[in-house]
Amino acid sequence: ISICRDLPNIEVITFSVNGISDLEPLNQCQNLSELYLRKNNIASLNELFYLKNLPRLRVLWLSENPCCGSDPHRYRMTVLRNLPSLQKLDNQAVTEEELSQALVDGEEIMAPPARRSMENGCPESAESSAAESTTETESELLNFSLEETNKIREELGMKPVPRDKFSSFSPRETDCNRKKRNNVLNAILLLMKELDMEGLEIVQQTVGRRLQAFQKKDLQEE
């Protein structure tokens, strides 16, 4: 998600089911209002340190990450104590009572997490093995990729890719390659929000030419 360092004006970020473990690149996104991080690899609530100075953040979806732990009350109270401006956490509205209770039950985060040896990207052996052995995770990654691909195509005025056609090449990819493609798709979506009409027309023309080239190649192979 390092691309976010170059997008200080981005307002909505969707990175669910994407193997993310480090939120440091988000700390410069001062206009960020909605952040969706469900089912990633965020191990510590100390990652919230990087979100504490985002004045417009109102919606956060962080559930199904390791940092949520086994105590949902403590998790929610800690998030709300450090991000008291949130209006919705994990698709549940935040109440004034919760914000008051968070001052008592929540843990204040004063420092970022200790630097890990592994950066965002392709996970190491244990993490990779877990992903390969979890059918649900693999399926969600595929659904996420298809959804993001079709969002791009919709914004370009193109027809969506059918699931059967999309999945025909996905299972042959390695887990690392699949996640890399997801990151590229996310980067494209983020950058497209920064374009005006002229920029989007250039993208549409470029994508159209590439699609024609792929279609021509497919016909030649057949």
mmCIF file with all atom_site columns, C-alpha atoms in Angstrom:
data_model
loop_
_atom_site.group_PDB
_atom_site.id
_atom_site.type_symbol
_atom_site.label_atom_id
_atom_site.label_alt_id
_atom_site.label_comp_id
_atom_site.label_asym_id
_atom_site.label_entity_id
_atom_site.label_seq_id
_atom_site.pdbx_PDB_ins_code
_atom_site.Cartn_x
_atom_site.Cartn_y
_atom_site.Cartn_z
_atom_site.occupancy
_atom_site.B_iso_or_equiv
_atom_site.pdbx_formal_charge
_atom_site.auth_seq_id
_atom_site.auth_comp_id
_atom_site.auth_asym_id
_atom_site.auth_atom_id
_atom_site.pdbx_PDB_model_num
ATOM 1   C CA . ILE A 1 1   ? 0.000   0.000   0.000   1.00 0.00 ? 1   ILE A CA 1
ATOM 2   C CA . SER A 1 2   ? 3.012   2.289   -0.375  1.00 0.00 ? 2   SER A CA 1
ATOM 3   C CA . ILE A 1 3   ? 1.136   3.991   -3.254  1.00 0.00 ? 3   ILE A CA 1
ATOM 4   C CA . CYS A 1 4   ? -0.921  5.782   -0.578  1.00 0.00 ? 4   CYS A CA 1
ATOM 5   C CA . ARG A 1 5   ? 2.082   7.950   0.308   1.00 0.00 ? 5   ARG A CA 1
ATOM 6   C CA . ASP A 1 6   ? 1.611   9.641   -3.060  1.00 0.00 ? 6   ASP A CA 1
ATOM 7   C CA . LEU A 1 7   ? -2.154  10.134  -2.639  1.00 0.00 ? 7   LEU A CA 1
ATOM 8   C CA . PRO A 1 8   ? -2.585  12.599  0.246   1.00 0.00 ? 8   PRO A CA 1
ATOM 9   C CA . ASN A 1 9   ? -6.036  13.657  -0.995  1.00 0.00 ? 9   ASN A CA 1
ATOM 10  C CA . ILE A 1 10  ? -7.558  10.179  -1.241  1.00 0.00 ? 10  ILE A CA 1
ATOM 11  C CA . GLU A 1 11  ? -10.854 9.950   0.654   1.00 0.00 ? 11  GLU A CA 1
ATOM 12  C CA . VAL A 1 12  ? -11.900 6.273   0.482   1.00 0.00 ? 12  VAL A CA 1
ATOM 13  C CA . ILE A 1 13  ? -9.582  3.242   0.543   1.00 0.00 ? 13  ILE A CA 1
ATOM 14  C CA . THR A 1 14  ? -10.687 -0.387  0.179   1.00 0.00 ? 14  THR A CA 1
ATOM 15  C CA . PHE A 1 15  ? -7.962  -2.943  0.911   1.00 0.00 ? 15  PHE A CA 1
ATOM 16  C CA . SER A 1 16  ? -9.988  -5.845  2.329   1.00 0.00 ? 16  SER A CA 1
ATOM 17  C CA . VAL A 1 17  ? -8.618  -9.404  1.938   1.00 0.00 ? 17  VAL A CA 1
ATOM 18  C CA . ASN A 1 18  ? -5.247  -8.209  0.706   1.00 0.00 ? 18  ASN A CA 1
ATOM 19  C CA . GLY A 1 19  ? -2.454  -9.464  3.001   1.00 0.00 ? 19  GLY A CA 1
ATOM 20  C CA . ILE A 1 20  ? -1.725  -6.012  4.471   1.00 0.00 ? 20  ILE A CA 1
ATOM 21  C CA . SER A 1 21  ? 0.215   -5.854  7.735   1.00 0.00 ? 21  SER A CA 1
ATOM 22  C CA . ASP A 1 22  ? 1.572   -2.282  7.955   1.00 0.00 ? 22  ASP A CA 1
ATOM 23  C CA . LEU A 1 23  ? -0.534  0.907   8.049   1.00 0.00 ? 23  LEU A CA 1
ATOM 24  C CA . GLU A 1 24  ? 2.338   3.398   8.091   1.00 0.00 ? 24  GLU A CA 1
ATOM 25  C CA . PRO A 1 25  ? 1.800   4.485   4.433   1.00 0.00 ? 25  PRO A CA 1
ATOM 26  C CA . LEU A 1 26  ? -1.632  5.845   5.404   1.00 0.00 ? 26  LEU A CA 1
ATOM 27  C CA . ASN A 1 27  ? -0.446  8.416   7.933   1.00 0.00 ? 27  ASN A CA 1
ATOM 28  C CA . GLN A 1 28  ? -0.195  11.168  5.299   1.00 0.00 ? 28  GLN A CA 1
ATOM 29  C CA . CYS A 1 29  ? -3.724  10.676  3.899   1.00 0.00 ? 29  CYS A CA 1
ATOM 30  C CA . GLN A 1 30  ? -5.191  13.685  5.669   1.00 0.00 ? 30  GLN A CA 1
ATOM 31  C CA . ASN A 1 31  ? -8.463  13.621  3.707   1.00 0.00 ? 31  ASN A CA 1
ATOM 32  C CA . LEU A 1 32  ? -9.162  9.939   4.315   1.00 0.00 ? 32  LEU A CA 1
ATOM 33  C CA . SER A 1 33  ? -12.708 9.444   5.577   1.00 0.00 ? 33  SER A CA 1
ATOM 34  C CA . GLU A 1 34  ? -13.382 5.726   4.972   1.00 0.00 ? 34  GLU A CA 1
ATOM 35  C CA . LEU A 1 35  ? -10.923 2.840   5.374   1.00 0.00 ? 35  LEU A CA 1
ATOM 36  C CA . TYR A 1 36  ? -11.811 -0.805  4.746   1.00 0.00 ? 36  TYR A CA 1
ATOM 37  C CA . LEU A 1 37  ? -9.208  -3.324  5.966   1.00 0.00 ? 37  LEU A CA 1
ATOM 38  C CA . ARG A 1 38  ? -11.255 -6.417  6.774   1.00 0.00 ? 38  ARG A CA 1
ATOM 39  C CA . LYS A 1 39  ? -9.444  -9.758  6.769   1.00 0.00 ? 39  LYS A CA 1
ATOM 40  C CA . ASN A 1 40  ? -5.812  -8.723  6.360   1.00 0.00 ? 40  ASN A CA 1
ATOM 41  C CA . ASN A 1 41  ? -2.671  -9.578  8.364   1.00 0.00 ? 41  ASN A CA 1
ATOM 42  C CA . ILE A 1 42  ? -2.656  -6.646  10.799  1.00 0.00 ? 42  ILE A CA 1
ATOM 43  C CA . ALA A 1 43  ? -1.133  -8.206  13.899  1.00 0.00 ? 43  ALA A CA 1
ATOM 44  C CA . SER A 1 44  ? -1.078  -5.336  16.397  1.00 0.00 ? 44  SER A CA 1
ATOM 45  C CA . LEU A 1 45  ? -3.527  -2.618  17.396  1.00 0.00 ? 45  LEU A CA 1
ATOM 46  C CA . ASN A 1 46  ? -0.452  -0.394  17.663  1.00 0.00 ? 46  ASN A CA 1
ATOM 47  C CA . GLU A 1 47  ? -0.887  0.063   13.910  1.00 0.00 ? 47  GLU A CA 1
ATOM 48  C CA . LEU A 1 48  ? -3.690  2.472   14.880  1.00 0.00 ? 48  LEU A CA 1
ATOM 49  C CA . PHE A 1 49  ? -0.902  4.887   15.796  1.00 0.00 ? 49  PHE A CA 1
ATOM 50  C CA . TYR A 1 50  ? -0.648  5.735   12.091  1.00 0.00 ? 50  TYR A CA 1
ATOM 51  C CA . LEU A 1 51  ? -4.351  6.618   11.906  1.00 0.00 ? 51  LEU A CA 1
ATOM 52  C CA . LYS A 1 52  ? -4.576  8.809   14.999  1.00 0.00 ? 52  LYS A CA 1
ATOM 53  C CA . ASN A 1 53  ? -3.701  12.013  13.143  1.00 0.00 ? 53  ASN A CA 1
ATOM 54  C CA . LEU A 1 54  ? -6.190  11.580  10.297  1.00 0.00 ? 54  LEU A CA 1
ATOM 55  C CA . PRO A 1 55  ? -8.762  14.270  11.162  1.00 0.00 ? 55  PRO A CA 1
ATOM 56  C CA . ARG A 1 56  ? -11.499 13.178  8.736   1.00 0.00 ? 56  ARG A CA 1
ATOM 57  C CA . LEU A 1 57  ? -11.536 9.418   9.340   1.00 0.00 ? 57  LEU A CA 1
ATOM 58  C CA . ARG A 1 58  ? -15.119 8.463   10.162  1.00 0.00 ? 58  ARG A CA 1
ATOM 59  C CA . VAL A 1 59  ? -15.501 4.847   8.979   1.00 0.00 ? 59  VAL A CA 1
ATOM 60  C CA . LEU A 1 60  ? -13.118 1.979   9.756   1.00 0.00 ? 60  LEU A CA 1
ATOM 61  C CA . TRP A 1 61  ? -13.607 -1.720  9.056   1.00 0.00 ? 61  TRP A CA 1
ATOM 62  C CA . LEU A 1 62  ? -10.846 -3.689  10.762  1.00 0.00 ? 62  LEU A CA 1
ATOM 63  C CA . SER A 1 63  ? -12.548 -6.939  11.791  1.00 0.00 ? 63  SER A CA 1
ATOM 64  C CA . GLU A 1 64  ? -11.115 -10.400 11.039  1.00 0.00 ? 64  GLU A CA 1
ATOM 65  C CA . ASN A 1 65  ? -7.533  -9.253  11.542  1.00 0.00 ? 65  ASN A CA 1
ATOM 66  C CA . PRO A 1 66  ? -5.198  -10.900 14.097  1.00 0.00 ? 66  PRO A CA 1
ATOM 67  C CA . CYS A 1 67  ? -5.088  -7.627  16.056  1.00 0.00 ? 67  CYS A CA 1
ATOM 68  C CA . CYS A 1 68  ? -8.769  -8.032  17.000  1.00 0.00 ? 68  CYS A CA 1
ATOM 69  C CA . GLY A 1 69  ? -7.788  -10.807 19.433  1.00 0.00 ? 69  GLY A CA 1
ATOM 70  C CA . SER A 1 70  ? -10.193 -12.946 21.432  1.00 0.00 ? 70  SER A CA 1
ATOM 71  C CA . ASP A 1 71  ? -11.813 -10.127 23.451  1.00 0.00 ? 71  ASP A CA 1
ATOM 72  C CA . PRO A 1 72  ? -14.136 -8.125  21.148  1.00 0.00 ? 72  PRO A CA 1
ATOM 73  C CA . HIS A 1 73  ? -14.987 -5.595  23.890  1.00 0.00 ? 73  HIS A CA 1
ATOM 74  C CA . ARG A 1 74  ? -11.361 -4.731  24.608  1.00 0.00 ? 74  ARG A CA 1
ATOM 75  C CA . TYR A 1 75  ? -10.646 -4.513  20.878  1.00 0.00 ? 75  TYR A CA 1
ATOM 76  C CA . ARG A 1 76  ? -13.529 -2.139  20.190  1.00 0.00 ? 76  ARG A CA 1
ATOM 77  C CA . MET A 1 77  ? -12.816 0.011   23.245  1.00 0.00 ? 77  MET A CA 1
ATOM 78  C CA . THR A 1 78  ? -9.139  0.344   22.300  1.00 0.00 ? 78  THR A CA 1
ATOM 79  C CA . VAL A 1 79  ? -9.957  1.361   18.733  1.00 0.00 ? 79  VAL A CA 1
ATOM 80  C CA . LEU A 1 80  ? -12.492 3.964   19.899  1.00 0.00 ? 80  LEU A CA 1
ATOM 81  C CA . ARG A 1 81  ? -10.208 5.374   22.567  1.00 0.00 ? 81  ARG A CA 1
ATOM 82  C CA . ASN A 1 82  ? -7.551  6.062   19.937  1.00 0.00 ? 82  ASN A CA 1
ATOM 83  C CA . LEU A 1 83  ? -9.929  7.053   17.128  1.00 0.00 ? 83  LEU A CA 1
ATOM 84  C CA . PRO A 1 84  ? -12.748 8.885   18.945  1.00 0.00 ? 84  PRO A CA 1
ATOM 85  C CA . SER A 1 85  ? -13.924 10.618  15.756  1.00 0.00 ? 85  SER A CA 1
ATOM 86  C CA . LEU A 1 86  ? -15.130 7.352   14.235  1.00 0.00 ? 86  LEU A CA 1
ATOM 87  C CA . GLN A 1 87  ? -18.847 7.200   13.473  1.00 0.00 ? 87  GLN A CA 1
ATOM 88  C CA . LYS A 1 88  ? -18.831 3.565   12.393  1.00 0.00 ? 88  LYS A CA 1
ATOM 89  C CA . LEU A 1 89  ? -16.486 0.705   13.329  1.00 0.00 ? 89  LEU A CA 1
ATOM 90  C CA . ASP A 1 90  ? -16.773 -2.689  11.615  1.00 0.00 ? 90  ASP A CA 1
ATOM 91  C CA . ASN A 1 91  ? -20.106 -1.731  10.070  1.00 0.00 ? 91  ASN A CA 1
ATOM 92  C CA . GLN A 1 92  ? -21.567 -0.884  13.498  1.00 0.00 ? 92  GLN A CA 1
ATOM 93  C CA . ALA A 1 93  ? -22.452 2.664   14.505  1.00 0.00 ? 93  ALA A CA 1
ATOM 94  C CA . VAL A 1 94  ? -20.436 4.205   17.336  1.00 0.00 ? 94  VAL A CA 1
ATOM 95  C CA . THR A 1 95  ? -22.440 5.569   20.286  1.00 0.00 ? 95  THR A CA 1
ATOM 96  C CA . GLU A 1 96  ? -21.624 8.333   22.752  1.00 0.00 ? 96  GLU A CA 1
ATOM 97  C CA . GLU A 1 97  ? -21.833 5.763   25.543  1.00 0.00 ? 97  GLU A CA 1
ATOM 98  C CA . GLU A 1 98  ? -19.166 3.646   23.864  1.00 0.00 ? 98  GLU A CA 1
ATOM 99  C CA . LEU A 1 99  ? -16.856 6.628   23.467  1.00 0.00 ? 99  LEU A CA 1
ATOM 100 C CA . SER A 1 100 ? -17.183 7.394   27.171  1.00 0.00 ? 100 SER A CA 1
ATOM 101 C CA . GLN A 1 101 ? -16.630 3.762   28.128  1.00 0.00 ? 101 GLN A CA 1
ATOM 102 C CA . ALA A 1 102 ? -13.587 3.578   25.851  1.00 0.00 ? 102 ALA A CA 1
ATOM 103 C CA . LEU A 1 103 ? -11.808 6.099   28.070  1.00 0.00 ? 103 LEU A CA 1
ATOM 104 C CA . VAL A 1 104 ? -12.044 3.527   30.874  1.00 0.00 ? 104 VAL A CA 1
ATOM 105 C CA . ASP A 1 105 ? -11.764 0.162   29.133  1.00 0.00 ? 105 ASP A CA 1
ATOM 106 C CA . GLY A 1 106 ? -9.641  1.035   26.110  1.00 0.00 ? 106 GLY A CA 1
ATOM 107 C CA . GLU A 1 107 ? -5.864  1.046   25.939  1.00 0.00 ? 107 GLU A CA 1
ATOM 108 C CA . GLU A 1 108 ? -4.213  4.234   24.716  1.00 0.00 ? 108 GLU A CA 1
ATOM 109 C CA . ILE A 1 109 ? -1.656  3.668   21.965  1.00 0.00 ? 109 ILE A CA 1
ATOM 110 C CA . MET A 1 110 ? 1.328   5.973   22.353  1.00 0.00 ? 110 MET A CA 1
ATOM 111 C CA . ALA A 1 111 ? 3.833   4.487   19.889  1.00 0.00 ? 111 ALA A CA 1
ATOM 112 C CA . PRO A 1 112 ? 3.910   2.598   16.591  1.00 0.00 ? 112 PRO A CA 1
ATOM 113 C CA . PRO A 1 113 ? 4.480   -1.165  16.564  1.00 0.00 ? 113 PRO A CA 1
ATOM 114 C CA . ALA A 1 114 ? 7.994   -2.560  16.601  1.00 0.00 ? 114 ALA A CA 1
ATOM 115 C CA . ARG A 1 115 ? 9.420   -2.765  13.104  1.00 0.00 ? 115 ARG A CA 1
ATOM 116 C CA . ARG A 1 116 ? 8.909   -6.216  11.619  1.00 0.00 ? 116 ARG A CA 1
ATOM 117 C CA . SER A 1 117 ? 11.406  -8.032  9.445   1.00 0.00 ? 117 SER A CA 1
ATOM 118 C CA . MET A 1 118 ? 8.785   -8.790  6.819   1.00 0.00 ? 118 MET A CA 1
ATOM 119 C CA . GLU A 1 119 ? 7.304   -5.934  4.810   1.00 0.00 ? 119 GLU A CA 1
ATOM 120 C CA . ASN A 1 120 ? 4.002   -5.992  2.938   1.00 0.00 ? 120 ASN A CA 1
ATOM 121 C CA . GLY A 1 121 ? 4.126   -8.275  -0.054  1.00 0.00 ? 121 GLY A CA 1
ATOM 122 C CA . CYS A 1 122 ? 4.335   -11.998 -0.540  1.00 0.00 ? 122 CYS A CA 1
ATOM 123 C CA . PRO A 1 123 ? 4.117   -13.743 2.874   1.00 0.00 ? 123 PRO A CA 1
ATOM 124 C CA . GLU A 1 124 ? 6.785   -16.118 4.114   1.00 0.00 ? 124 GLU A CA 1
ATOM 125 C CA . SER A 1 125 ? 6.411   -19.881 4.372   1.00 0.00 ? 125 SER A CA 1
ATOM 126 C CA . ALA A 1 126 ? 4.045   -20.285 7.355   1.00 0.00 ? 126 ALA A CA 1
ATOM 127 C CA . GLU A 1 127 ? 1.730   -17.490 6.267   1.00 0.00 ? 127 GLU A CA 1
ATOM 128 C CA . SER A 1 128 ? 1.772   -18.685 2.681   1.00 0.00 ? 128 SER A CA 1
ATOM 129 C CA . SER A 1 129 ? 1.006   -22.258 3.703   1.00 0.00 ? 129 SER A CA 1
ATOM 130 C CA . ALA A 1 130 ? -1.963  -21.105 5.745   1.00 0.00 ? 130 ALA A CA 1
ATOM 131 C CA . ALA A 1 131 ? -3.329  -19.160 2.794   1.00 0.00 ? 131 ALA A CA 1
ATOM 132 C CA . GLU A 1 132 ? -2.890  -22.093 0.447   1.00 0.00 ? 132 GLU A CA 1
ATOM 133 C CA . SER A 1 133 ? -4.664  -24.448 2.817   1.00 0.00 ? 133 SER A CA 1
ATOM 134 C CA . THR A 1 134 ? -7.656  -22.150 3.394   1.00 0.00 ? 134 THR A CA 1
ATOM 135 C CA . THR A 1 135 ? -10.199 -22.508 0.641   1.00 0.00 ? 135 THR A CA 1
ATOM 136 C CA . GLU A 1 136 ? -12.320 -19.667 1.993   1.00 0.00 ? 136 GLU A CA 1
ATOM 137 C CA . THR A 1 137 ? -9.419  -17.207 1.866   1.00 0.00 ? 137 THR A CA 1
ATOM 138 C CA . GLU A 1 138 ? -8.494  -18.205 -1.676  1.00 0.00 ? 138 GLU A CA 1
ATOM 139 C CA . SER A 1 139 ? -12.090 -17.850 -2.770  1.00 0.00 ? 139 SER A CA 1
ATOM 140 C CA . GLU A 1 140 ? -12.401 -14.411 -1.176  1.00 0.00 ? 140 GLU A CA 1
ATOM 141 C CA . LEU A 1 141 ? -9.201  -13.253 -2.865  1.00 0.00 ? 141 LEU A CA 1
ATOM 142 C CA . LEU A 1 142 ? -10.640 -14.341 -6.196  1.00 0.00 ? 142 LEU A CA 1
ATOM 143 C CA . ASN A 1 143 ? -13.962 -12.606 -5.519  1.00 0.00 ? 143 ASN A CA 1
ATOM 144 C CA . PHE A 1 144 ? -12.122 -9.479  -4.428  1.00 0.00 ? 144 PHE A CA 1
ATOM 145 C CA . SER A 1 145 ? -9.976  -9.453  -7.583  1.00 0.00 ? 145 SER A CA 1
ATOM 146 C CA . LEU A 1 146 ? -13.004 -9.937  -9.801  1.00 0.00 ? 146 LEU A CA 1
ATOM 147 C CA . GLU A 1 147 ? -14.919 -7.188  -8.022  1.00 0.00 ? 147 GLU A CA 1
ATOM 148 C CA . GLU A 1 148 ? -12.056 -4.711  -8.295  1.00 0.00 ? 148 GLU A CA 1
ATOM 149 C CA . THR A 1 149 ? -11.441 -5.602  -11.953 1.00 0.00 ? 149 THR A CA 1
ATOM 150 C CA . ASN A 1 150 ? -15.075 -5.002  -12.801 1.00 0.00 ? 150 ASN A CA 1
ATOM 151 C CA . LYS A 1 151 ? -15.060 -1.692  -10.934 1.00 0.00 ? 151 LYS A CA 1
ATOM 152 C CA . ILE A 1 152 ? -12.291 -0.513  -13.233 1.00 0.00 ? 152 ILE A CA 1
ATOM 153 C CA . ARG A 1 153 ? -14.131 -1.763  -16.306 1.00 0.00 ? 153 ARG A CA 1
ATOM 154 C CA . GLU A 1 154 ? -17.354 -0.073  -15.174 1.00 0.00 ? 154 GLU A CA 1
ATOM 155 C CA . GLU A 1 155 ? -15.598 3.267   -14.720 1.00 0.00 ? 155 GLU A CA 1
ATOM 156 C CA . LEU A 1 156 ? -14.185 2.880   -18.224 1.00 0.00 ? 156 LEU A CA 1
ATOM 157 C CA . GLY A 1 157 ? -17.627 2.131   -19.667 1.00 0.00 ? 157 GLY A CA 1
ATOM 158 C CA . MET A 1 158 ? -16.761 -1.511  -20.380 1.00 0.00 ? 158 MET A CA 1
ATOM 159 C CA . LYS A 1 159 ? -18.695 -4.719  -19.781 1.00 0.00 ? 159 LYS A CA 1
ATOM 160 C CA . PRO A 1 160 ? -17.879 -6.704  -16.608 1.00 0.00 ? 160 PRO A CA 1
ATOM 161 C CA . VAL A 1 161 ? -15.786 -9.855  -16.809 1.00 0.00 ? 161 VAL A CA 1
ATOM 162 C CA . PRO A 1 162 ? -17.885 -13.015 -16.191 1.00 0.00 ? 162 PRO A CA 1
ATOM 163 C CA . ARG A 1 163 ? -16.756 -15.024 -13.183 1.00 0.00 ? 163 ARG A CA 1
ATOM 164 C CA . ASP A 1 164 ? -16.225 -18.198 -15.181 1.00 0.00 ? 164 ASP A CA 1
ATOM 165 C CA . LYS A 1 165 ? -13.861 -16.446 -17.571 1.00 0.00 ? 165 LYS A CA 1
ATOM 166 C CA . PHE A 1 166 ? -12.028 -14.657 -14.783 1.00 0.00 ? 166 PHE A CA 1
ATOM 167 C CA . SER A 1 167 ? -11.494 -17.768 -12.684 1.00 0.00 ? 167 SER A CA 1
ATOM 168 C CA . SER A 1 168 ? -10.156 -19.758 -15.637 1.00 0.00 ? 168 SER A CA 1
ATOM 169 C CA . PHE A 1 169 ? -6.706  -18.257 -15.189 1.00 0.00 ? 169 PHE A CA 1
ATOM 170 C CA . SER A 1 170 ? -6.657  -17.369 -11.496 1.00 0.00 ? 170 SER A CA 1
ATOM 171 C CA . PRO A 1 171 ? -6.107  -20.851 -9.982  1.00 0.00 ? 171 PRO A CA 1
ATOM 172 C CA . ARG A 1 172 ? -2.940  -21.330 -12.036 1.00 0.00 ? 172 ARG A CA 1
ATOM 173 C CA . GLU A 1 173 ? -1.323  -18.317 -10.413 1.00 0.00 ? 173 GLU A CA 1
ATOM 174 C CA . THR A 1 174 ? 0.740   -18.524 -7.246  1.00 0.00 ? 174 THR A CA 1
ATOM 175 C CA . ASP A 1 175 ? -0.584  -16.882 -4.107  1.00 0.00 ? 175 ASP A CA 1
ATOM 176 C CA . CYS A 1 176 ? 2.131   -14.226 -4.348  1.00 0.00 ? 176 CYS A CA 1
ATOM 177 C CA . ASN A 1 177 ? 1.313   -13.361 -7.969  1.00 0.00 ? 177 ASN A CA 1
ATOM 178 C CA . ARG A 1 178 ? -2.387  -13.143 -7.169  1.00 0.00 ? 178 ARG A CA 1
ATOM 179 C CA . LYS A 1 179 ? -1.768  -10.724 -4.306  1.00 0.00 ? 179 LYS A CA 1
ATOM 180 C CA . LYS A 1 180 ? 0.595   -8.707  -6.479  1.00 0.00 ? 180 LYS A CA 1
ATOM 181 C CA . ARG A 1 181 ? -2.142  -8.363  -9.093  1.00 0.00 ? 181 ARG A CA 1
ATOM 182 C CA . ASN A 1 182 ? -4.599  -7.284  -6.378  1.00 0.00 ? 182 ASN A CA 1
ATOM 183 C CA . ASN A 1 183 ? -2.170  -4.566  -5.283  1.00 0.00 ? 183 ASN A CA 1
ATOM 184 C CA . VAL A 1 184 ? -1.811  -3.334  -8.866  1.00 0.00 ? 184 VAL A CA 1
ATOM 185 C CA . LEU A 1 185 ? -5.603  -3.222  -9.260  1.00 0.00 ? 185 LEU A CA 1
ATOM 186 C CA . ASN A 1 186 ? -5.947  -1.268  -6.023  1.00 0.00 ? 186 ASN A CA 1
ATOM 187 C CA . ALA A 1 187 ? -3.276  1.195   -7.122  1.00 0.00 ? 187 ALA A CA 1
ATOM 188 C CA . ILE A 1 188 ? -5.058  1.735   -10.442 1.00 0.00 ? 188 ILE A CA 1
ATOM 189 C CA . LEU A 1 189 ? -8.375  2.374   -8.687  1.00 0.00 ? 189 LEU A CA 1
ATOM 190 C CA . LEU A 1 190 ? -6.787  4.849   -6.291  1.00 0.00 ? 190 LEU A CA 1
ATOM 191 C CA . LEU A 1 191 ? -5.016  6.735   -9.050  1.00 0.00 ? 191 LEU A CA 1
ATOM 192 C CA . MET A 1 192 ? -8.119  6.862   -11.244 1.00 0.00 ? 192 MET A CA 1
ATOM 193 C CA . LYS A 1 193 ? -9.928  8.862   -8.571  1.00 0.00 ? 193 LYS A CA 1
ATOM 194 C CA . GLU A 1 194 ? -7.301  11.579  -9.091  1.00 0.00 ? 194 GLU A CA 1
ATOM 195 C CA . LEU A 1 195 ? -7.969  11.871  -12.853 1.00 0.00 ? 195 LEU A CA 1
ATOM 196 C CA . ASP A 1 196 ? -10.224 14.346  -14.621 1.00 0.00 ? 196 ASP A CA 1
ATOM 197 C CA . MET A 1 197 ? -12.354 13.534  -17.675 1.00 0.00 ? 197 MET A CA 1
ATOM 198 C CA . GLU A 1 198 ? -9.461  13.993  -20.101 1.00 0.00 ? 198 GLU A CA 1
ATOM 199 C CA . GLY A 1 199 ? -7.273  11.654  -18.080 1.00 0.00 ? 199 GLY A CA 1
ATOM 200 C CA . LEU A 1 200 ? -9.981  9.002   -17.898 1.00 0.00 ? 200 LEU A CA 1
ATOM 201 C CA . GLU A 1 201 ? -10.486 9.194   -21.659 1.00 0.00 ? 201 GLU A CA 1
ATOM 202 C CA . ILE A 1 202 ? -6.778  8.524   -22.182 1.00 0.00 ? 202 ILE A CA 1
ATOM 203 C CA . VAL A 1 203 ? -6.996  5.522   -19.856 1.00 0.00 ? 203 VAL A CA 1
ATOM 204 C CA . GLN A 1 204 ? -10.065 4.251   -21.713 1.00 0.00 ? 204 GLN A CA 1
ATOM 205 C CA . GLN A 1 205 ? -8.286  4.501   -25.050 1.00 0.00 ? 205 GLN A CA 1
ATOM 206 C CA . THR A 1 206 ? -5.195  2.743   -23.721 1.00 0.00 ? 206 THR A CA 1
ATOM 207 C CA . VAL A 1 207 ? -7.210  -0.075  -22.156 1.00 0.00 ? 207 VAL A CA 1
ATOM 208 C CA . GLY A 1 208 ? -9.204  -0.454  -25.358 1.00 0.00 ? 208 GLY A CA 1
ATOM 209 C CA . ARG A 1 209 ? -6.034  -0.896  -27.397 1.00 0.00 ? 209 ARG A CA 1
ATOM 210 C CA . ARG A 1 210 ? -4.631  -3.446  -24.952 1.00 0.00 ? 210 ARG A CA 1
ATOM 211 C CA . LEU A 1 211 ? -7.870  -5.415  -24.953 1.00 0.00 ? 211 LEU A CA 1
ATOM 212 C CA . GLN A 1 212 ? -7.883  -5.502  -28.744 1.00 0.00 ? 212 GLN A CA 1
ATOM 213 C CA . ALA A 1 213 ? -4.321  -6.790  -28.678 1.00 0.00 ? 213 ALA A CA 1
ATOM 214 C CA . PHE A 1 214 ? -5.243  -9.545  -26.226 1.00 0.00 ? 214 PHE A CA 1
ATOM 215 C CA . GLN A 1 215 ? -8.307  -10.493 -28.230 1.00 0.00 ? 215 GLN A CA 1
ATOM 216 C CA . LYS A 1 216 ? -6.243  -10.653 -31.416 1.00 0.00 ? 216 LYS A CA 1
ATOM 217 C CA . LYS A 1 217 ? -3.687  -12.849 -29.657 1.00 0.00 ? 217 LYS A CA 1
ATOM 218 C CA . ASP A 1 218 ? -6.422  -15.197 -28.402 1.00 0.00 ? 218 ASP A CA 1
ATOM 219 C CA . LEU A 1 219 ? -7.821  -15.567 -31.915 1.00 0.00 ? 219 LEU A CA 1
ATOM 220 C CA . GLN A 1 220 ? -4.381  -16.364 -33.286 1.00 0.00 ? 220 GLN A CA 1
ATOM 221 C CA . GLU A 1 221 ? -3.806  -19.027 -30.629 1.00 0.00 ? 221 GLU A CA 1
ATOM 222 C CA . GLU A 1 222 ? -7.158  -20.630 -31.394 1.00 0.00 ? 222 GLU A CA 1
#
